[in-house]
Each structure stands twice: as structure tokens, then as C-alpha cells.
Amino acid sequence: MANAGGTSTFIIILTRDSVRTDRRTITMKQTYISEVAAHAGESVTIKGWLYNVRSSGKLMFLEIRDGSGIIQGILPKNAVPEAVWELAGTLTQESSVIVTGTPREHPKRPGTFELDVAEIELVQLAQEYPITPKEHGVEFLMDHRHLWLRSKRQHAILRVRHEIIRAVRDFFDNDGFILADTPVLTPAACEGTTTLFEVDYFGDEKAFLTQSGQLYNEATAAALGKTYCFGPTFRAEKSKTRRHLTEFWMVEPEVAYAELDDVMTLAERFLSFVVQRVLENRQEELKVLERDTAKLAAIVPPFPRLQYDDAVKMLQQGHADGKVENFFEWGGDFGAPDETFISGQFDKPVMVHRYPAQIKAFYMEEDPTRSDLALCVDVLAPEGYGEIIGGGQRMQSYDKLISRIAEHHLPREAFEWYLDLRKYGSVPHAGFGMGIERCVTWVCGLDHVRETIPFPRMLNRLRP
RNA sequence: UGCGAUGUAGCUCAGUGGUAGAGCAACCGCCUGUUAAGCGGAUGGUCGCAGGUUCGAAUCCUGCCAUCGCAGCCA
């Protein structure tokens, strides 16, 4: 590859196949496949990759993708110069190509467009591509995640993820929230319960990758009223389930002068907005994923609210009816099968609130009428997808917070700044966190979180 | 970390004591409406590793390694 500089000739020589192109074609105006319908009958140039080839003697079908979509190129031998036909015959899966042709409606499928190919320029002839159009195991595909991302299903999932993230931002931005991101490097555990990834901080101190921005959110909410943070979150737990990543993205709103009921209302408005937005803008993708959209259409406020006590009764009744294997005793946290059973009783997300304070984090406010309960809420997604939101009202009293820190055996000095928030104008405040990947998993109807992030980090998966 | 499973061709898998198999991919042909196209041909193996039982082990036994699933923990 040589560039003579300026606007003079720009030559690309591909030694592998000895193809030469000049600046004229490489700079030709690009049309994205998603836009071809508007250019029916005109000559357009598509810059992309060869997704698949089917040949029928003297008629070739070239499936071309360019990130915006996939289009089938039609190439009859007798309609193009010999050189174009011969080049097409050598193309391999995922070779990069620039194809010029004329979009035309599919003879049998109104609404879908094909491309009558006139010219093909080879940019690079791909070597034997590991991911064939046939079936593969998840492990093999994950090892080739950098290439797997090129397939239709992954396109659909990542587009839904994008739509969800955009909706999340729009919801908070339009609702008076200020984005105030919290640090990824933190000096100590936020909650002291889970395992953190440790980082050497210039040799003389240890730092940890954040497991939640919540404590910092309380400071920004006290400054700006309504805030949210949105960033990567890290959990070093050795979880090996379909619901866990070691690195995931979490959005966490926090509201000053808000109580538990306020954030429950916020959560149901928020989740409904996000789901409805995906339904509005990503029908095609949901179709590729074979998602039952009727179930998503039902996600509108209000959501059922279920006190922990009543959830326990529900589980105990379920046990008596033989629908829940183990007897659930009051005071414990719900396991995955328990959550599945509870959420299975509703066709909307269910908000379970007021868990026993003992099993919740130290900063949870206590119920004024039942000091053994925490003013917290978990939102369980329908169809067995489990917890996607966790949050609640934060401890307002300086003295009570000090006792909680002591009870949880946490080092008080690490929380002095956090205690300051209770010394200087303490107010009732509340918030929650939502795991983006769990939300995407549910909205897409997947059975595992690992496909909802471009490069998942899990126990036993740090590459690619 | 516990419990359960799996490991055979590039990929997906079959093969339960007697010569190592299929489909797909890649390679060579045929086919003008294919949609994971189809058809024909040729090619492709240290059966996870180590030890043991046996005339003979992919197959039975022991140990190890790797991976997956479920659970715990959590979003």
C-alpha cells in the first residue's frame, strides 16, 4: 500500500491476489445497506464483507453485509464482464469487498431488496473463516468472539443493547437527572461483602475496582439533587451461572428527598420506558431473536409490589402445593429458584420490598414501623429472569449509620467522607442500580448474559 | 468451593471390548432463483493426558487436566 500524497493517485496493491484498485473506486460514495430501498433503480456502491455465497451454475448469490444490514447480490454470468464473474468465483467468506450495483425489490419477497451486481472490487481475500454458516458450540464461538460479533444474531443483540442504553440515558436526561459518574478505582469495599478485584496503586496502596457507584452517588445527589452514574462494575465472585459476569455495566440513579415508594415508582416508570422504546425501534432485531413481543408489550406501570413477608408466604404456599422444592424460612435471602417462582406468579416485573435488614447492606434505611426490616426493593424480571434491579432508601441518621458500620465490622475511617453526608444536611434519599446485561438478556429473551456484551468477562473467560 | 455432565477430524456429533465413522467447512467438478442451497468426487485422526486390566481399549478401572451446567454470592 502506497500513498503518493495529496490528491494524486492512491494505489492499493493486494499481493495475496494481485488485485489493484485506484482511488476512484475506493473513494466512491458509499451507500449503506439499510438505505438501499431509497435508491432502487440507481447505481449504488456498498462497502462491506462477504457473508455467504451460494452458486447455481451460471448464477451466483452473494450475501454482503456492511454492519447496517445484509443484502443479497445477484450475479448472472452473462450479465457482467468475464473478469467480474471470475473474481466472484474466488471470493471467500468474510472477504472485504466493494460492490457496485442496482437495488431492486426481491421478486418473491416484497419489501426486501436485492442488488443486481455490476462490479466487484476485492479489498482483501479472507483466509479460511473459522465460523461457518453451520452450527457451532458456545465455547468455540466465545473463543472467536471477535469474529462471532459479525453474525446476524449478535448484530441483533448488540443493537438492542445499544437501544436500551440510549433509552436509559434519555429517560434520566429527560427527567432532570444529572450524569455524575463515579470512580472505577476505589480505596475500599463499598459493602464489604463481596470479593473485589485488587489493583496495585503505585506500590504503597491497594486500590479496588468498583463494585457499585452508590456511595459516591449519595454525595452527588446531595450536591445536584437527582443524579445517575453509568459505567462498568466489577465483581470478583467466582460465580459460574448464566446470570453472572465479572465485568458488567450498571446504571445507578440516586434521588435526594426521595423515599422507598418514590424509587419504586421511578423504577417502574424507568423499566417501562426502556422496554417500550425497544419495542418501538427494534422490531426487526426482536424478530431475529424470535422474542415473544406480546410479553414485552405488557411491561407498563404499575408493577405489582410485594412485601418480603408476603413473598415468603407465597413461597411457603408453593412448597405446600409441591411447586417449590425447599421450604423457605423467613429471614433468608431468595435463591435463584425462589426468585423464578415468585416472578412466575406475575406477567410484569415484581417489586419485592422490605427484606429483613440482617441480610441487606449496612447503608439500608430501616422501616420506621418494623426496625427489623430494611426499606429496600428488588425488581424481579418476569419469565424467570430474576433480579435486574436492586435498591432502596439510604440510612439518614448519623448515629444509626455509625452503629451499622460497627455491626458489619467495617473500618469506620474508610467511611468518614460518607458519614459527612449525614453531618451536613442529611436528608431522606434513595436510589437503585440496574444491571444492563441482565436487562438486555431479559428483553432479548436469551438464556445467558454472555452474549449481551461485546467481550464478556467471566470466571474462566478473560479472552479475547 | 460443592453436586452433575462432557472431552473422538477445522466445526457439530455418532461409535460400550475386535480394522476410526457421519454431516458440514476447506479442495476439485456439476447446476440460471438460491436462502444453513443442492448433487458427485477426493482429502482429513496422538479418540484430553498419564498409568492400569486384557490376546486386544475410543470403549473397563484409577489419577490428573480442561470445559460446561446447576447451586452459593449478586445486578
mmCIF file of C-alpha atoms in Angstrom, chain A residues 207-391:
data_model
loop_
_atom_site.group_PDB
_atom_site.id
_atom_site.type_symbol
_atom_site.label_atom_id
_atom_site.label_comp_id
_atom_site.label_asym_id
_atom_site.label_seq_id
_atom_site.Cartn_x
_atom_site.Cartn_y
_atom_site.Cartn_z
ATOM 1 C CA ALA A 207 -6.980 0.022 45.158
ATOM 2 C CA PHE A 208 -10.044 -1.936 44.120
ATOM 3 C CA LEU A 209 -12.216 -1.910 41.032
ATOM 4 C CA THR A 210 -15.626 -0.565 41.931
ATOM 5 C CA GLN A 211 -18.494 -2.898 42.634
ATOM 6 C CA SER A 212 -21.017 -0.038 42.851
ATOM 7 C CA GLY A 213 -21.053 3.716 42.473
ATOM 8 C CA GLN A 214 -23.784 4.062 45.026
ATOM 9 C CA LEU A 215 -21.931 5.598 47.974
ATOM 10 C CA TYR A 216 -20.499 8.264 45.688
ATOM 11 C CA ASN A 217 -23.919 8.737 44.121
ATOM 12 C CA GLU A 218 -25.239 9.748 47.530
ATOM 13 C CA ALA A 219 -22.686 12.546 47.566
ATOM 14 C CA THR A 220 -23.538 13.733 44.049
ATOM 15 C CA ALA A 221 -27.283 13.565 44.791
ATOM 16 C CA ALA A 222 -26.750 15.736 47.865
ATOM 17 C CA ALA A 223 -24.964 18.175 45.570
ATOM 18 C CA LEU A 224 -27.144 18.065 42.456
ATOM 19 C CA GLY A 225 -30.475 16.660 43.623
ATOM 20 C CA LYS A 226 -31.089 13.910 41.094
ATOM 21 C CA THR A 227 -28.057 12.153 39.655
ATOM 22 C CA TYR A 228 -27.078 8.934 37.973
ATOM 23 C CA CYS A 229 -23.878 7.157 37.116
ATOM 24 C CA PHE A 230 -23.414 4.668 34.354
ATOM 25 C CA GLY A 231 -20.278 2.649 33.965
ATOM 26 C CA PRO A 232 -18.514 -0.668 34.291
ATOM 27 C CA THR A 233 -18.774 -2.559 37.546
ATOM 28 C CA PHE A 234 -16.594 -5.403 38.758
ATOM 29 C CA ARG A 235 -17.331 -8.411 40.934
ATOM 30 C CA ALA A 236 -14.619 -10.925 41.693
ATOM 31 C CA GLU A 237 -17.008 -13.583 42.937
ATOM 32 C CA LYS A 238 -16.410 -16.977 41.444
ATOM 33 C CA SER A 239 -19.912 -17.222 40.084
ATOM 34 C CA LYS A 240 -20.442 -19.659 37.263
ATOM 35 C CA THR A 241 -24.019 -19.127 36.249
ATOM 36 C CA ARG A 242 -25.954 -17.815 33.281
ATOM 37 C CA ARG A 243 -26.638 -14.580 35.167
ATOM 38 C CA HIS A 244 -23.101 -13.509 36.114
ATOM 39 C CA LEU A 245 -20.303 -11.551 34.538
ATOM 40 C CA THR A 246 -17.217 -10.351 36.409
ATOM 41 C CA GLU A 247 -17.342 -7.080 34.493
ATOM 42 C CA PHE A 248 -20.722 -5.594 33.681
ATOM 43 C CA TRP A 249 -22.371 -2.229 33.139
ATOM 44 C CA MET A 250 -24.650 -0.757 35.731
ATOM 45 C CA VAL A 251 -26.768 2.371 35.761
ATOM 46 C CA GLU A 252 -27.482 3.807 39.189
ATOM 47 C CA PRO A 253 -29.839 6.728 39.827
ATOM 48 C CA GLU A 254 -29.929 8.441 43.208
ATOM 49 C CA VAL A 255 -32.512 10.991 44.358
ATOM 50 C CA ALA A 256 -32.317 13.391 47.303
ATOM 51 C CA TYR A 257 -35.525 13.879 49.292
ATOM 52 C CA ALA A 258 -36.862 10.577 47.984
ATOM 53 C CA GLU A 259 -38.204 7.620 49.922
ATOM 54 C CA LEU A 260 -38.673 3.958 49.106
ATOM 55 C CA ASP A 261 -42.039 4.433 47.410
ATOM 56 C CA ASP A 262 -40.589 7.190 45.242
ATOM 57 C CA VAL A 263 -37.839 4.992 43.847
ATOM 58 C CA MET A 264 -40.230 2.108 43.320
ATOM 59 C CA THR A 265 -42.350 4.420 41.188
ATOM 60 C CA LEU A 266 -39.215 5.653 39.461
ATOM 61 C CA ALA A 267 -38.112 2.073 38.771
ATOM 62 C CA GLU A 268 -41.405 1.052 37.178
ATOM 63 C CA ARG A 269 -41.573 4.167 35.026
ATOM 64 C CA PHE A 270 -37.938 3.691 34.040
ATOM 65 C CA LEU A 271 -38.162 -0.005 33.141
ATOM 66 C CA SER A 272 -41.397 0.500 31.212
ATOM 67 C CA PHE A 273 -39.874 3.344 29.243
ATOM 68 C CA VAL A 274 -36.833 1.279 28.321
ATOM 69 C CA VAL A 275 -38.847 -1.770 27.232
ATOM 70 C CA GLN A 276 -41.361 0.268 25.226
ATOM 71 C CA ARG A 277 -38.537 2.105 23.471
ATOM 72 C CA VAL A 278 -37.013 -1.193 22.356
ATOM 73 C CA LEU A 279 -40.412 -2.308 21.081
ATOM 74 C CA GLU A 280 -40.750 0.923 19.114
ATOM 75 C CA ASN A 281 -37.333 0.899 17.481
ATOM 76 C CA ARG A 282 -36.055 -2.668 17.381
ATOM 77 C CA GLN A 283 -38.825 -4.871 15.997
ATOM 78 C CA GLU A 284 -36.526 -6.332 13.342
ATOM 79 C CA GLU A 285 -33.934 -7.332 15.899
ATOM 80 C CA LEU A 286 -36.515 -8.882 18.235
ATOM 81 C CA LYS A 287 -37.799 -10.881 15.268
ATOM 82 C CA VAL A 288 -34.307 -12.233 14.529
ATOM 83 C CA LEU A 289 -34.113 -13.251 18.194
ATOM 84 C CA GLU A 290 -37.595 -14.821 17.991
ATOM 85 C CA ARG A 291 -38.661 -12.825 21.029
ATOM 86 C CA ASP A 292 -42.307 -13.017 22.086
ATOM 87 C CA THR A 293 -43.006 -9.277 21.959
ATOM 88 C CA ALA A 294 -46.504 -9.624 23.457
ATOM 89 C CA LYS A 295 -44.809 -10.313 26.784
ATOM 90 C CA LEU A 296 -42.779 -7.113 26.462
ATOM 91 C CA ALA A 297 -45.802 -5.055 25.439
ATOM 92 C CA ALA A 298 -47.321 -5.848 28.841
ATOM 93 C CA ILE A 299 -44.495 -4.034 30.639
ATOM 94 C CA VAL A 300 -46.280 -0.820 31.660
ATOM 95 C CA PRO A 301 -46.883 0.763 35.087
ATOM 96 C CA PRO A 302 -47.968 -0.109 37.650
ATOM 97 C CA PHE A 303 -45.874 -3.144 38.626
ATOM 98 C CA PRO A 304 -47.012 -5.447 41.404
ATOM 99 C CA ARG A 305 -45.469 -4.595 44.782
ATOM 100 C CA LEU A 306 -44.944 -7.473 47.128
ATOM 101 C CA GLN A 307 -43.650 -7.174 50.658
ATOM 102 C CA TYR A 308 -40.934 -9.688 51.579
ATOM 103 C CA ASP A 309 -43.245 -11.205 54.218
ATOM 104 C CA ASP A 310 -45.868 -11.914 51.551
ATOM 105 C CA ALA A 311 -43.267 -13.267 49.144
ATOM 106 C CA VAL A 312 -42.224 -15.704 51.869
ATOM 107 C CA LYS A 313 -45.849 -16.774 52.358
ATOM 108 C CA MET A 314 -46.123 -17.240 48.604
ATOM 109 C CA LEU A 315 -43.063 -19.498 48.623
ATOM 110 C CA GLN A 316 -44.355 -21.478 51.590
ATOM 111 C CA GLN A 317 -47.703 -21.978 49.878
ATOM 112 C CA GLY A 318 -45.835 -23.009 46.743
ATOM 113 C CA HIS A 319 -43.962 -25.575 48.818
ATOM 114 C CA ALA A 320 -47.217 -26.893 50.281
ATOM 115 C CA ASP A 321 -48.592 -27.223 46.737
ATOM 116 C CA GLY A 322 -45.468 -29.100 45.663
ATOM 117 C CA LYS A 323 -44.374 -26.344 43.284
ATOM 118 C CA VAL A 324 -41.349 -25.228 45.310
ATOM 119 C CA GLU A 325 -38.840 -27.871 46.267
ATOM 120 C CA ASN A 326 -37.452 -26.499 49.527
ATOM 121 C CA PHE A 327 -39.359 -24.976 52.427
ATOM 122 C CA PHE A 328 -38.426 -21.305 52.652
ATOM 123 C CA GLU A 329 -37.932 -19.914 56.122
ATOM 124 C CA TRP A 330 -38.464 -16.230 56.930
ATOM 125 C CA GLY A 331 -35.196 -14.374 57.289
ATOM 126 C CA GLY A 332 -33.218 -15.814 54.409
ATOM 127 C CA ASP A 333 -32.435 -14.332 51.034
ATOM 128 C CA PHE A 334 -34.163 -15.760 47.981
ATOM 129 C CA GLY A 335 -32.223 -18.196 45.859
ATOM 130 C CA ALA A 336 -32.495 -18.325 42.086
ATOM 131 C CA PRO A 337 -35.304 -20.958 42.113
ATOM 132 C CA ASP A 338 -37.231 -18.860 44.665
ATOM 133 C CA GLU A 339 -36.971 -15.755 42.503
ATOM 134 C CA THR A 340 -38.111 -17.736 39.479
ATOM 135 C CA PHE A 341 -41.170 -18.986 41.354
ATOM 136 C CA ILE A 342 -42.113 -15.547 42.692
ATOM 137 C CA SER A 343 -41.700 -13.778 39.363
ATOM 138 C CA GLY A 344 -43.575 -16.619 37.683
ATOM 139 C CA GLN A 345 -46.730 -15.512 39.523
ATOM 140 C CA PHE A 346 -46.809 -12.228 37.563
ATOM 141 C CA ASP A 347 -46.615 -11.120 33.950
ATOM 142 C CA LYS A 348 -44.836 -7.883 34.846
ATOM 143 C CA PRO A 349 -41.689 -7.250 36.840
ATOM 144 C CA VAL A 350 -42.478 -7.664 40.528
ATOM 145 C CA MET A 351 -41.057 -5.297 43.142
ATOM 146 C CA VAL A 352 -40.253 -7.172 46.326
ATOM 147 C CA HIS A 353 -39.660 -4.735 49.176
ATOM 148 C CA ARG A 354 -38.808 -4.620 52.888
ATOM 149 C CA TYR A 355 -36.389 -7.535 53.253
ATOM 150 C CA PRO A 356 -35.007 -8.391 56.690
ATOM 151 C CA ALA A 357 -32.347 -5.787 57.494
ATOM 152 C CA GLN A 358 -29.963 -8.538 58.530
ATOM 153 C CA ILE A 359 -29.448 -9.859 55.013
ATOM 154 C CA LYS A 360 -29.070 -6.437 53.411
ATOM 155 C CA ALA A 361 -26.227 -3.939 53.121
ATOM 156 C CA PHE A 362 -25.275 -1.716 56.041
ATOM 157 C CA TYR A 363 -26.490 1.540 54.465
ATOM 158 C CA MET A 364 -30.137 0.493 54.077
ATOM 159 C CA GLU A 365 -32.658 2.631 55.962
ATOM 160 C CA GLU A 366 -34.801 0.730 58.440
ATOM 161 C CA ASP A 367 -38.573 0.577 58.278
ATOM 162 C CA PRO A 368 -39.865 3.009 60.964
ATOM 163 C CA THR A 369 -42.690 0.607 61.829
ATOM 164 C CA ARG A 370 -40.567 -2.554 61.823
ATOM 165 C CA SER A 371 -36.939 -1.930 62.717
ATOM 166 C CA ASP A 372 -36.014 -5.486 61.617
ATOM 167 C CA LEU A 373 -36.908 -4.633 58.023
ATOM 168 C CA ALA A 374 -34.918 -2.612 55.518
ATOM 169 C CA LEU A 375 -36.534 -0.069 53.194
ATOM 170 C CA CYS A 376 -35.180 -1.777 50.122
ATOM 171 C CA VAL A 377 -36.543 -3.201 46.893
ATOM 172 C CA ASP A 378 -35.501 -5.839 44.396
ATOM 173 C CA VAL A 379 -37.150 -5.845 40.998
ATOM 174 C CA LEU A 380 -37.504 -9.352 39.616
ATOM 175 C CA ALA A 381 -37.959 -9.583 35.867
ATOM 176 C CA PRO A 382 -40.709 -11.842 34.509
ATOM 177 C CA GLU A 383 -40.200 -15.207 32.772
ATOM 178 C CA GLY A 384 -37.675 -16.339 35.372
ATOM 179 C CA TYR A 385 -35.027 -13.758 34.549
ATOM 180 C CA GLY A 386 -34.517 -12.898 38.203
ATOM 181 C CA GLU A 387 -33.221 -9.767 39.827
ATOM 182 C CA ILE A 388 -32.396 -6.922 37.454
ATOM 183 C CA ILE A 389 -32.730 -4.002 39.862
ATOM 184 C CA GLY A 390 -31.732 -3.653 43.485
ATOM 185 C CA GLY A 391 -32.054 -0.514 45.551
#
